[in-house]
PDB file of C-alpha atoms in Angstrom:
ATOM      1  CA  MET A   1    -107.747-112.150 -34.173  1.00 45.00           C
ATOM      2  CA  LYS A   2    -107.061-108.965 -33.277  1.00 44.00           C
ATOM      3  CA  ILE A   3    -104.421-109.834 -31.002  1.00 43.00           C
ATOM      4  CA  ILE A   4    -102.852-111.862 -33.689  1.00 42.00           C
ATOM      5  CA  LYS A   5    -102.622-109.178 -35.930  1.00 44.00           C
ATOM      6  CA  LYS A   6    -100.961-106.831 -33.578  1.00 43.00           C
ATOM      7  CA  ARG A   7     -98.224-109.451 -32.722  1.00 44.00           C
ATOM      8  CA  THR A   8     -97.753-109.799 -36.507  1.00 42.00           C
ATOM      9  CA  VAL A   9     -97.351-106.194 -37.023  1.00 40.00           C
ATOM     10  CA  LEU A  10     -94.618-106.010 -33.987  1.00 41.00           C
ATOM     11  CA  ILE A  11     -92.439-109.059 -35.177  1.00 40.00           C
ATOM     12  CA  MET A  12     -92.614-107.426 -38.853  1.00 43.00           C
ATOM     13  CA  ALA A  13     -91.434-104.198 -37.094  1.00 41.00           C
ATOM     14  CA  LEU A  14     -88.614-105.998 -35.446  1.00 39.00           C
ATOM     15  CA  LEU A  15     -87.485-107.955 -38.210  1.00 38.00           C
ATOM     16  CA  SER A  16     -87.407-103.950 -40.276  1.00 39.00           C
ATOM     17  CA  VAL A  17     -85.268-103.053 -37.676  1.00 36.00           C
ATOM     18  CA  MET A  18     -82.989-105.753 -37.499  1.00 36.00           C
ATOM     19  CA  GLY A  19     -82.507-105.892 -41.175  1.00 38.00           C
ATOM     20  CA  CYS A  20     -81.582-102.269 -41.104  1.00 35.00           C
ATOM     21  CA  SER A  21     -79.121-102.629 -38.689  1.00 34.00           C
ATOM     22  CA  ASN A  22     -77.260-105.573 -40.595  1.00 35.00           C
ATOM     23  CA  THR A  23     -77.278-103.650 -43.318  1.00 32.00           C
ATOM     24  CA  ASP A  24     -75.355-100.752 -41.285  1.00 33.00           C
ATOM     25  CA  ILE A  25     -73.058-103.174 -40.319  1.00 30.00           C
ATOM     26  CA  VAL A  26     -72.117-104.730 -43.349  1.00 31.00           C
ATOM     27  CA  SER A  27     -71.681-101.187 -45.421  1.00 31.00           C
ATOM     28  CA  THR A  28     -69.105-100.050 -42.771  1.00 33.00           C
ATOM     29  CA  ASN A  29     -67.064-102.927 -43.509  1.00 38.00           C
ATOM     30  CA  VAL A  30     -66.948-101.874 -47.180  1.00 39.00           C
ATOM     31  CA  ILE A  31     -63.607-100.314 -47.977  1.00 50.00           C
ATOM     32  CA  SER A  32     -62.943 -97.980 -50.874  1.00 53.00           C
ATOM     33  CA  PRO A  33     -59.798 -98.736 -52.586  1.00 67.00           C
ATOM     34  CA  MET A  34     -59.161 -95.427 -53.894  1.00 80.00           C
ATOM     35  CA  ILE A  35     -59.185 -91.634 -52.237  1.00 90.00           C
ATOM     36  CA  ASN A  36     -61.102 -89.533 -53.913  1.00 89.00           C
ATOM     37  CA  GLN A  37     -60.482 -86.100 -51.790  1.00 92.00           C
ATOM     38  CA  ALA A  38     -57.549 -83.706 -52.969  1.00 93.00           C
ATOM     39  CA  ALA A  39     -53.819 -84.156 -51.231  1.00 94.00           C
ATOM     40  CA  CYS A  40     -53.197 -81.732 -48.661  1.00 93.00           C
ATOM     41  CA  CYS A  41     -50.034 -80.398 -49.513  1.00 91.00           C
ATOM     42  CA  THR A  42     -47.285 -80.398 -52.203  1.00 88.00           C
ATOM     43  CA  SER A  43     -44.202 -80.713 -50.394  1.00 92.00           C
ATOM     44  CA  TYR A  44     -42.993 -82.680 -47.036  1.00 95.00           C
ATOM     45  CA  SER A  45     -42.783 -79.626 -45.405  1.00 94.00           C
ATOM     46  CA  GLN A  46     -46.234 -78.557 -45.565  1.00 95.00           C
ATOM     47  CA  PHE A  47     -47.276 -82.010 -43.366  1.00 96.00           C
ATOM     48  CA  SER A  48     -48.286 -81.387 -39.907  1.00 95.00           C
ATOM     49  CA  TRP A  49     -46.270 -83.656 -37.661  1.00 96.00           C
ATOM     50  CA  ILE A  50     -46.731 -85.064 -33.968  1.00 96.00           C
ATOM     51  CA  PRO A  51     -43.572 -85.200 -31.686  1.00 95.00           C
ATOM     52  CA  LEU A  52     -42.731 -88.334 -30.164  1.00 95.00           C
ATOM     53  CA  GLN A  53     -43.212 -87.345 -26.855  1.00 91.00           C
ATOM     54  CA  GLY A  54     -43.613 -89.880 -23.717  1.00 91.00           C
ATOM     55  CA  THR A  55     -42.988 -93.782 -24.723  1.00 92.00           C
ATOM     56  CA  ASP A  56     -45.749 -94.265 -26.664  1.00 94.00           C
ATOM     57  CA  ILE A  57     -48.508 -93.125 -28.836  1.00 94.00           C
ATOM     58  CA  SER A  58     -51.647 -94.737 -30.935  1.00 95.00           C
ATOM     59  CA  VAL A  59     -52.761 -92.952 -34.095  1.00 96.00           C
ATOM     60  CA  ALA A  60     -55.587 -94.014 -35.785  1.00 96.00           C
ATOM     61  CA  ILE A  61     -55.308 -93.677 -40.055  1.00 96.00           C
ATOM     62  CA  ASN A  62     -58.828 -93.022 -40.792  1.00 95.00           C
ATOM     63  CA  THR A  63     -60.680 -90.618 -43.640  1.00 94.00           C
ATOM     64  CA  GLN A  64     -60.109 -87.667 -41.030  1.00 94.00           C
ATOM     65  CA  SER A  65     -56.626 -87.785 -41.518  1.00 96.00           C
ATOM     66  CA  GLN A  66     -53.984 -85.949 -43.860  1.00 96.00           C
ATOM     67  CA  ILE A  67     -53.795 -86.955 -47.304  1.00 96.00           C
ATOM     68  CA  GLY A  68     -50.880 -87.117 -49.354  1.00 96.00           C
ATOM     69  CA  GLN A  69     -49.874 -87.368 -52.988  1.00 94.00           C
ATOM     70  CA  PHE A  70     -46.767 -89.920 -53.022  1.00 95.00           C
ATOM     71  CA  PRO A  71     -44.777 -91.321 -55.818  1.00 91.00           C
ATOM     72  CA  ASP A  72     -46.815 -94.618 -55.486  1.00 91.00           C
ATOM     73  CA  GLY A  73     -49.966 -93.238 -55.248  1.00 92.00           C
ATOM     74  CA  LYS A  74     -52.560 -91.217 -52.675  1.00 95.00           C
ATOM     75  CA  SER A  75     -52.600 -92.117 -49.143  1.00 96.00           C
ATOM     76  CA  TYR A  76     -53.760 -91.160 -46.026  1.00 97.00           C
ATOM     77  CA  PHE A  77     -50.887 -90.758 -43.354  1.00 97.00           C
ATOM     78  CA  ALA A  78     -49.359 -89.901 -40.478  1.00 97.00           C
ATOM     79  CA  GLY A  79     -46.227 -87.435 -39.872  1.00 97.00           C
ATOM     80  CA  PHE A  80     -44.229 -87.723 -36.786  1.00 98.00           C
ATOM     81  CA  SER A  81     -40.865 -85.894 -35.459  1.00 97.00           C
ATOM     82  CA  LEU A  82     -38.750 -85.904 -33.026  1.00 96.00           C
ATOM     83  CA  PRO A  83     -38.461 -83.660 -29.988  1.00 93.00           C
ATOM     84  CA  SER A  84     -36.082 -80.834 -29.639  1.00 90.00           C
ATOM     85  CA  HIS A  85     -33.883 -82.373 -26.817  1.00 92.00           C
ATOM     86  CA  VAL A  86     -33.343 -85.883 -28.331  1.00 94.00           C
ATOM     87  CA  GLU A  87     -30.375 -87.051 -30.341  1.00 96.00           C
ATOM     88  CA  LYS A  88     -31.651 -90.155 -31.227  1.00 96.00           C
ATOM     89  CA  MET A  89     -34.442 -92.474 -30.690  1.00 96.00           C
ATOM     90  CA  GLN A  90     -35.232 -96.208 -31.078  1.00 97.00           C
ATOM     91  CA  VAL A  91     -39.063 -96.639 -32.735  1.00 97.00           C
ATOM     92  CA  THR A  92     -41.223 -99.646 -32.838  1.00 97.00           C
ATOM     93  CA  LEU A  93     -43.893 -98.894 -35.191  1.00 97.00           C
ATOM     94  CA  GLU A  94     -47.208-101.869 -35.369  1.00 97.00           C
ATOM     95  CA  SER A  95     -50.176-101.343 -37.519  1.00 97.00           C
ATOM     96  CA  PHE A  96     -52.974-103.773 -36.047  1.00 96.00           C
ATOM     97  CA  ILE A  97     -55.180-106.043 -37.694  1.00 93.00           C
ATOM     98  CA  ARG A  98     -58.448-105.240 -37.046  1.00 91.00           C
ATOM     99  CA  GLY A  99     -60.997-107.545 -38.084  1.00 88.00           C
ATOM    100  CA  ASP A 100     -60.578-108.606 -41.426  1.00 89.00           C
ATOM    101  CA  HIS A 101     -58.467-105.359 -42.686  1.00 93.00           C
ATOM    102  CA  VAL A 102     -55.136-103.816 -42.178  1.00 95.00           C
ATOM    103  CA  PHE A 103     -53.083-100.543 -43.160  1.00 97.00           C
ATOM    104  CA  ALA A 104     -50.646-101.971 -44.879  1.00 96.00           C
ATOM    105  CA  PRO A 105     -47.698 -99.392 -43.962  1.00 97.00           C
ATOM    106  CA  THR A 106     -44.398 -97.821 -45.660  1.00 97.00           C
ATOM    107  CA  VAL A 107     -42.276 -95.622 -43.824  1.00 98.00           C
ATOM    108  CA  ILE A 108     -40.265 -92.469 -45.519  1.00 98.00           C
ATOM    109  CA  LEU A 109     -37.791 -90.992 -42.860  1.00 98.00           C
ATOM    110  CA  LEU A 110     -36.386 -87.603 -43.740  1.00 97.00           C
ATOM    111  CA  ASN A 111     -33.826 -85.343 -43.290  1.00 97.00           C
ATOM    112  CA  ALA A 112     -34.133 -81.576 -41.605  1.00 96.00           C
ATOM    113  CA  ASP A 113     -34.844 -80.238 -45.092  1.00 96.00           C
ATOM    114  CA  PHE A 114     -37.734 -82.723 -45.522  1.00 96.00           C
ATOM    115  CA  GLN A 115     -35.788 -84.587 -48.097  1.00 96.00           C
ATOM    116  CA  PRO A 116     -36.523 -88.379 -48.119  1.00 96.00           C
ATOM    117  CA  VAL A 117     -33.332 -90.156 -46.738  1.00 96.00           C
ATOM    118  CA  LYS A 118     -34.755 -93.997 -46.216  1.00 97.00           C
ATOM    119  CA  ILE A 119     -37.664 -96.053 -47.341  1.00 97.00           C
ATOM    120  CA  ILE A 120     -39.114 -99.152 -45.203  1.00 97.00           C
ATOM    121  CA  ASP A 121     -40.969-100.967 -47.185  1.00 96.00           C
ATOM    122  CA  LEU A 122     -44.097-103.628 -46.195  1.00 95.00           C
ATOM    123  CA  ASN A 123     -41.454-106.381 -46.753  1.00 94.00           C
ATOM    124  CA  LYS A 124     -38.846-105.305 -43.818  1.00 96.00           C
ATOM    125  CA  PHE A 125     -41.970-105.690 -41.481  1.00 97.00           C
ATOM    126  CA  LEU A 126     -42.383-108.532 -39.439  1.00 93.00           C
ATOM    127  CA  LEU A 127     -46.276-110.020 -39.250  1.00 91.00           C
ATOM    128  CA  THR A 128     -47.018-110.810 -35.875  1.00 89.00           C
ATOM    129  CA  SER A 129     -49.599-113.413 -34.275  1.00 80.00           C
ATOM    130  CA  SER A 130     -51.940-112.455 -31.743  1.00 75.00           C
ATOM    131  CA  HIS A 131     -51.841-113.616 -28.195  1.00 67.00           C
ATOM    132  CA  LEU A 132     -53.311-112.911 -24.832  1.00 58.00           C
ATOM    133  CA  LEU A 133     -52.110-109.406 -24.766  1.00 65.00           C
ATOM    134  CA  GLN A 134     -50.731-108.663 -28.071  1.00 75.00           C
ATOM    135  CA  ARG A 135     -52.602-108.497 -31.084  1.00 84.00           C
ATOM    136  CA  ALA A 136     -51.534-109.131 -34.562  1.00 88.00           C
ATOM    137  CA  ALA A 137     -49.854-106.561 -36.459  1.00 93.00           C
ATOM    138  CA  TYR A 138     -47.346-105.852 -38.724  1.00 95.00           C
ATOM    139  CA  GLN A 139     -44.336-104.832 -36.945  1.00 96.00           C
ATOM    140  CA  HIS A 140     -41.014-103.275 -37.443  1.00 97.00           C
ATOM    141  CA  THR A 141     -38.285-101.452 -35.093  1.00 97.00           C
ATOM    142  CA  PHE A 142     -35.827 -98.915 -36.330  1.00 97.00           C
ATOM    143  CA  THR A 143     -33.892 -95.865 -35.440  1.00 97.00           C
ATOM    144  CA  MET A 144     -34.607 -91.984 -36.093  1.00 98.00           C
ATOM    145  CA  THR A 145     -31.546 -89.454 -35.646  1.00 97.00           C
ATOM    146  CA  ALA A 146     -31.940 -85.646 -35.317  1.00 96.00           C
ATOM    147  CA  LYS A 147     -28.869 -85.143 -37.551  1.00 95.00           C
ATOM    148  CA  ASN A 148     -30.127 -87.276 -40.494  1.00 97.00           C
ATOM    149  CA  THR A 149     -33.760 -88.644 -39.795  1.00 97.00           C
ATOM    150  CA  PRO A 150     -35.272 -86.079 -37.717  1.00 97.00           C
ATOM    151  CA  TYR A 151     -39.111 -86.308 -39.790  1.00 98.00           C
ATOM    152  CA  MET A 152     -40.992 -89.931 -40.751  1.00 97.00           C
ATOM    153  CA  VAL A 153     -43.890 -90.281 -42.283  1.00 98.00           C
ATOM    154  CA  VAL A 154     -46.308 -93.348 -42.196  1.00 98.00           C
ATOM    155  CA  TYR A 155     -48.419 -94.099 -45.357  1.00 97.00           C
ATOM    156  CA  SER A 156     -49.882 -96.987 -47.718  1.00 96.00           C
ATOM    157  CA  PRO A 157     -49.021 -97.593 -51.185  1.00 95.00           C
ATOM    158  CA  GLU A 158     -51.656 -97.671 -53.808  1.00 93.00           C
ATOM    159  CA  LYS A 159     -50.351-100.803 -55.399  1.00 92.00           C
ATOM    160  CA  TYR A 160     -51.784-102.677 -51.856  1.00 91.00           C
ATOM    161  CA  ARG A 161     -55.663-101.910 -52.648  1.00 86.00           C
ATOM    162  CA  GLY A 162     -57.564-104.636 -53.513  1.00 83.00           C
ATOM    163  CA  GLU A 163     -54.400-107.386 -52.468  1.00 90.00           C
ATOM    164  CA  SER A 164     -55.118-109.600 -49.137  1.00 86.00           C
ATOM    165  CA  ILE A 165     -52.665-111.692 -47.345  1.00 87.00           C
ATOM    166  CA  THR A 166     -53.734-115.003 -44.941  1.00 80.00           C
ATOM    167  CA  ILE A 167     -52.925-115.130 -41.731  1.00 71.00           C
ATOM    168  CA  PRO A 168     -52.770-117.983 -38.842  1.00 69.00           C
ATOM    169  CA  HIS A 169     -56.047-118.186 -37.093  1.00 68.00           C
ATOM    170  CA  PRO A 170     -55.480-117.614 -33.237  1.00 69.00           C
ATOM    171  CA  GLU A 171     -56.591-121.034 -32.016  1.00 68.00           C
ATOM    172  CA  ARG A 172     -54.401-122.563 -34.671  1.00 67.00           C
ATOM    173  CA  VAL A 173     -51.078-120.421 -33.125  1.00 69.00           C
ATOM    174  CA  ARG A 174     -52.415-121.016 -29.618  1.00 69.00           C
ATOM    175  CA  ALA A 175     -52.711-125.105 -30.287  1.00 65.00           C
ATOM    176  CA  GLU A 176     -48.860-124.997 -32.011  1.00 67.00           C
ATOM    177  CA  GLU A 177     -47.724-122.856 -29.018  1.00 68.00           C
ATOM    178  CA  LEU A 178     -48.847-125.650 -26.357  1.00 69.00           C
ATOM    179  CA  GLY A 179     -48.887-128.818 -28.246  1.00 74.00           C
ATOM    180  CA  LEU A 180     -52.347-129.560 -28.543  1.00 76.00           C
ATOM    181  CA  PRO A 181     -53.967-131.405 -31.468  1.00 78.00           C
ATOM    182  CA  ARG A 182     -54.293-128.626 -34.875  1.00 73.00           C
ATOM    183  CA  PRO A 183     -57.865-127.614 -34.060  1.00 75.00           C
ATOM    184  CA  ILE A 184     -60.323-127.225 -37.475  1.00 76.00           C
ATOM    185  CA  VAL A 185     -60.444-123.906 -38.425  1.00 70.00           C
ATOM    186  CA  THR A 186     -60.079-121.398 -41.510  1.00 75.00           C
ATOM    187  CA  ASP A 187     -57.387-119.142 -41.468  1.00 75.00           C
ATOM    188  CA  PRO A 188     -58.664-115.545 -42.024  1.00 76.00           C
ATOM    189  CA  GLU A 189     -58.245-113.664 -44.876  1.00 89.00           C
ATOM    190  CA  ILE A 190     -57.096-110.385 -44.566  1.00 89.00           C
ATOM    191  CA  LYS A 191     -57.332-107.085 -46.898  1.00 93.00           C
ATOM    192  CA  TYR A 192     -55.491-104.020 -47.239  1.00 94.00           C
ATOM    193  CA  ALA A 193     -57.390-101.203 -46.674  1.00 94.00           C
ATOM    194  CA  LEU A 194     -57.302 -97.327 -46.751  1.00 95.00           C
ATOM    195  CA  THR A 195     -57.515 -96.939 -42.652  1.00 95.00           C
ATOM    196  CA  GLY A 196     -56.264 -98.854 -40.033  1.00 96.00           C
ATOM    197  CA  GLN A 197     -54.819 -98.203 -36.478  1.00 96.00           C
ATOM    198  CA  LEU A 198     -51.035 -97.622 -35.757  1.00 97.00           C
ATOM    199  CA  HIS A 199     -49.052 -97.772 -32.256  1.00 96.00           C
ATOM    200  CA  LEU A 200     -45.827 -96.461 -31.683  1.00 97.00           C
ATOM    201  CA  ALA A 201     -43.162 -97.495 -29.180  1.00 96.00           C
ATOM    202  CA  PHE A 202     -40.098 -94.997 -28.586  1.00 95.00           C
ATOM    203  CA  LYS A 203     -36.989 -94.868 -26.617  1.00 94.00           C
ATOM    204  CA  PRO A 204     -34.548 -92.045 -26.678  1.00 95.00           C
ATOM    205  CA  THR A 205     -31.362 -93.440 -26.736  1.00 94.00           C
ATOM    206  CA  GLN A 206     -29.194 -90.509 -26.969  1.00 93.00           C
ATOM    207  CA  LEU A 207     -30.326 -86.672 -25.663  1.00 91.00           C
ATOM    208  CA  LYS A 208     -29.115 -83.768 -26.763  1.00 83.00           C
ATOM    209  CA  SER A 209     -26.920 -81.099 -24.213  1.00 76.00           C
ATOM    210  CA  TYR A 210     -26.913 -77.522 -24.823  1.00 68.00           C
ATOM    211  CA  GLN A 211     -26.272 -74.057 -22.781  1.00 67.00           C
ATOM    212  CA  VAL A 212     -28.430 -71.844 -21.039  1.00 66.00           C
ATOM    213  CA  SER A 213     -28.294 -67.777 -22.256  1.00 61.00           C
ATOM    214  CA  SER A 214     -28.734 -64.916 -19.455  1.00 56.00           C
ATOM    215  CA  PRO A 215     -32.570 -63.417 -20.338  1.00 56.00           C
ATOM    216  CA  VAL A 216     -32.840 -60.127 -21.985  1.00 53.00           C
ATOM    217  CA  LEU A 217     -33.330 -57.321 -19.493  1.00 55.00           C
ATOM    218  CA  VAL A 218     -35.964 -54.978 -20.774  1.00 54.00           C
ATOM    219  CA  PRO A 219     -37.440 -52.056 -18.923  1.00 57.00           C
ATOM    220  CA  GLN A 220     -40.883 -52.302 -18.039  1.00 59.00           C
ATOM    221  CA  GLY A 221     -42.869 -50.019 -20.306  1.00 56.00           C
ATOM    222  CA  GLN A 222     -40.251 -50.847 -23.066  1.00 52.00           C
ATOM    223  CA  THR A 223     -39.973 -52.860 -25.936  1.00 48.00           C
ATOM    224  CA  LEU A 224     -36.746 -55.232 -27.095  1.00 43.00           C
ATOM    225  CA  ILE A 225     -35.192 -53.089 -30.235  1.00 41.00           C
ATOM    226  CA  ALA A 226     -34.319 -55.197 -33.371  1.00 42.00           C
ATOM    227  CA  ASP A 227     -31.913 -52.952 -34.357  1.00 43.00           C
ATOM    228  CA  SER A 228     -28.802 -53.339 -32.073  1.00 40.00           C
ATOM    229  CA  SER A 229     -27.404 -50.019 -33.345  1.00 42.00           C
ATOM    230  CA  VAL A 230     -30.220 -48.391 -30.987  1.00 39.00           C
ATOM    231  CA  MET A 231     -30.579 -50.972 -28.422  1.00 42.00           C
ATOM    232  CA  PRO A 232     -29.546 -49.815 -24.885  1.00 43.00           C
ATOM    233  CA  LYS A 233     -26.549 -51.564 -23.938  1.00 44.00           C
ATOM    234  CA  ALA A 234     -28.358 -52.898 -20.680  1.00 44.00           C
ATOM    235  CA  VAL A 235     -30.680 -55.375 -22.827  1.00 41.00           C
ATOM    236  CA  THR A 236     -27.753 -56.930 -24.840  1.00 39.00           C
ATOM    237  CA  THR A 237     -27.905 -61.059 -24.490  1.00 41.00           C
ATOM    238  CA  VAL A 238     -24.840 -62.894 -23.491  1.00 38.00           C
ATOM    239  CA  PRO A 239     -24.442 -66.725 -23.716  1.00 43.00           C
ATOM    240  CA  VAL A 240     -23.349 -67.817 -19.999  1.00 38.00           C
ATOM    241  CA  PRO A 241     -22.802 -71.228 -18.647  1.00 40.00           C
ATOM    242  CA  ALA A 242     -26.015 -73.429 -17.271  1.00 41.00           C
ATOM    243  CA  ALA A 243     -24.840 -72.944 -13.449  1.00 38.00           C
ATOM    244  CA  VAL A 244     -24.667 -68.717 -13.990  1.00 36.00           C
ATOM    245  CA  SER A 245     -28.462 -67.183 -14.251  1.00 36.00           C
ATOM    246  CA  THR A 246     -27.188 -63.628 -14.643  1.00 36.00           C
ATOM    247  CA  VAL A 247     -24.951 -61.160 -16.214  1.00 39.00           C
ATOM    248  CA  ASP A 248     -23.103 -58.708 -13.927  1.00 39.00           C
ATOM    249  CA  VAL A 249     -23.530 -55.618 -16.414  1.00 38.00           C
ATOM    250  CA  SER A 250     -22.990 -52.598 -14.280  1.00 40.00           C
ATOM    251  CA  ASN A 251     -19.537 -51.528 -15.226  1.00 47.00           C
ATOM    252  CA  ARG A 252     -21.867 -50.356 -18.532  1.00 51.00           C
ATOM    253  CA  ALA A 253     -23.147 -46.346 -18.913  1.00 59.00           C
ATOM    254  CA  MET A 254     -26.673 -46.534 -18.655  1.00 66.00           C
ATOM    255  CA  LEU A 255     -28.344 -44.712 -21.491  1.00 72.00           C
ATOM    256  CA  PRO A 256     -29.685 -41.307 -19.769  1.00 74.00           C
ATOM    257  CA  GLU A 257     -33.624 -41.944 -20.881  1.00 67.00           C
ATOM    258  CA  THR A 258     -32.862 -45.777 -19.422  1.00 74.00           C
ATOM    259  CA  GLU A 259     -31.764 -44.147 -16.198  1.00 78.00           C
ATOM    260  CA  ALA A 260     -34.745 -41.814 -15.663  1.00 79.00           C
ATOM    261  CA  PHE A 261     -37.020 -44.505 -16.621  1.00 77.00           C
ATOM    262  CA  TYR A 262     -35.812 -46.711 -13.694  1.00 80.00           C
ATOM    263  CA  ASN A 263     -36.240 -43.621 -11.327  1.00 86.00           C
ATOM    264  CA  GLN A 264     -39.931 -43.003 -12.026  1.00 82.00           C
ATOM    265  CA  GLN A 265     -40.826 -46.499 -11.868  1.00 82.00           C
ATOM    266  CA  ILE A 266     -39.003 -47.044  -8.548  1.00 85.00           C
ATOM    267  CA  THR A 267     -40.720 -43.754  -7.260  1.00 88.00           C
ATOM    268  CA  SER A 268     -44.075 -44.993  -8.281  1.00 83.00           C
ATOM    269  CA  ALA A 269     -43.902 -47.837  -6.870  1.00 82.00           C
ATOM    270  CA  ILE A 270     -42.417 -46.442  -3.650  1.00 87.00           C
ATOM    271  CA  LYS A 271     -45.223 -43.989  -3.517  1.00 83.00           C
ATOM    272  CA  HIS A 272     -48.290 -46.758  -3.677  1.00 80.00           C
ATOM    273  CA  LYS A 273     -46.341 -48.628  -1.078  1.00 82.00           C
ATOM    274  CA  ASN A 274     -45.303 -51.529  -3.285  1.00 84.00           C
ATOM    275  CA  ILE A 275     -41.238 -51.709  -1.766  1.00 85.00           C
ATOM    276  CA  LYS A 276     -41.174 -55.144  -2.881  1.00 81.00           C
ATOM    277  CA  LYS A 277     -41.474 -54.005  -6.364  1.00 81.00           C
ATOM    278  CA  ALA A 278     -38.942 -51.251  -6.002  1.00 82.00           C
ATOM    279  CA  LEU A 279     -36.523 -53.520  -4.829  1.00 85.00           C
ATOM    280  CA  GLN A 280     -36.992 -55.362  -7.389  1.00 79.00           C
ATOM    281  CA  LEU A 281     -36.615 -52.371  -9.850  1.00 81.00           C
ATOM    282  CA  LEU A 282     -33.635 -51.424  -7.938  1.00 85.00           C
ATOM    283  CA  ASN A 283     -32.051 -54.111  -8.308  1.00 81.00           C
ATOM    284  CA  GLU A 284     -32.486 -54.513 -12.418  1.00 76.00           C
ATOM    285  CA  ALA A 285     -31.332 -51.088 -12.499  1.00 78.00           C
ATOM    286  CA  LYS A 286     -28.252 -51.722 -10.182  1.00 80.00           C
ATOM    287  CA  ARG A 287     -27.216 -54.406 -12.695  1.00 73.00           C
ATOM    288  CA  ALA A 288     -28.136 -52.718 -15.862  1.00 72.00           C
ATOM    289  CA  GLY A 289     -25.480 -49.673 -14.873  1.00 78.00           C
ATOM    290  CA  SER A 290     -27.800 -47.075 -12.721  1.00 82.00           C
ATOM    291  CA  THR A 291     -25.637 -44.983 -10.373  1.00 84.00           C
ATOM    292  CA  SER A 292     -28.616 -43.025  -8.719  1.00 87.00           C
ATOM    293  CA  ALA A 293     -31.319 -45.430  -8.588  1.00 84.00           C
ATOM    294  CA  GLU A 294     -29.680 -46.526  -5.347  1.00 86.00           C
ATOM    295  CA  THR A 295     -30.082 -42.878  -4.061  1.00 87.00           C
ATOM    296  CA  VAL A 296     -33.241 -42.321  -5.502  1.00 86.00           C
ATOM    297  CA  PHE A 297     -34.479 -45.330  -3.476  1.00 84.00           C
ATOM    298  CA  VAL A 298     -33.156 -44.390   0.066  1.00 83.00           C
ATOM    299  CA  GLU A 299     -34.316 -40.815  -0.341  1.00 82.00           C
ATOM    300  CA  LEU A 300     -38.115 -41.850  -0.532  1.00 86.00           C
ATOM    301  CA  VAL A 301     -37.564 -44.753   1.824  1.00 79.00           C
ATOM    302  CA  GLN A 302     -36.244 -42.460   4.584  1.00 72.00           C
TER     303      GLN A 302
END
C-alpha cells in the first residue's frame, strides 16, 4: 500500500508540473493588441538608426524595441539608414510568419531632414509561401537613395490589430508544385501581431565618391585653435587630390613660438636617444616652415 501511495503522489506531481508547463506555453502565444508604454520620441529625428552595412540584417521586433507614435497608431518599430558611402541601395524586406502570427509591416521612407517622402503599405507586399529553404513571409523590394530617402522606418499600424489572414498549408503548396493529389489539411490562420521577425537583404547599386583632405598638422603638446585668426599658419587644412597625402608649406613663415617648440622637442628626443622621433619632428618642422630645426638637429647629433 505504501508503494502504491508513493507512486500516486509521484504521478500527481508530474501531472502538476506538466500542467504548469502547458499553461506557460499557452500564455506565450497570447499577444496583446495594444501597447501601454509611452512612445520613445516626439519626432523621427530622435529615432535610433541601424546602418545597412554588409549584405543582410535580421532584426527582432519585440517588447524591447523602440515604440513610436505614428499617424495611424502606436507601434514597436525599427529604423534603418544608408551608410555614408552609398548613394543608392536596393532593399528587400521580409516579415516572417512565425507560428500563428506575423508582424504586418508598413515602411516609411524619410529624407535627410527626417520628413516622410514615401509610404509603402502592407498591400504592396507579396505574401510568399514556405519552401524547404524559405519561410513564409510578407516581402517587398524597393530602393533607397542618399539624396531623397536615406532613412527608413518599419512599423505596424494599429488598424491591423485583431485581424488575421489565412495562408495555404505548406503540404498543399508542395503537392500543387509536384502535381500530387491535394492532401486533406486545414489552411492555417495567421494573426497580425505587435511583434515579429524582420529580415533585410540589400545591395548597393551606386556608391559615393569623395576627395581626401590633407591631415591637420598640430605640434605635439598644442591643441587646435578654433579661431582661424589666431591659428598658426602651419596647421591650416588644405583640400588636396586623393593621390596626395601631404601639403608642402615650407615657403610659409613659422611663428617664433612654434619654431621654439619644435627645437625643444627635437633636443629632448635626441637627449633621450630617440633618433626616430627626432627625425619625425624634424620633418614636421621643415614642412611647417621651420628654418632652424635642421641646424639644431645636426649640431646635437654631431
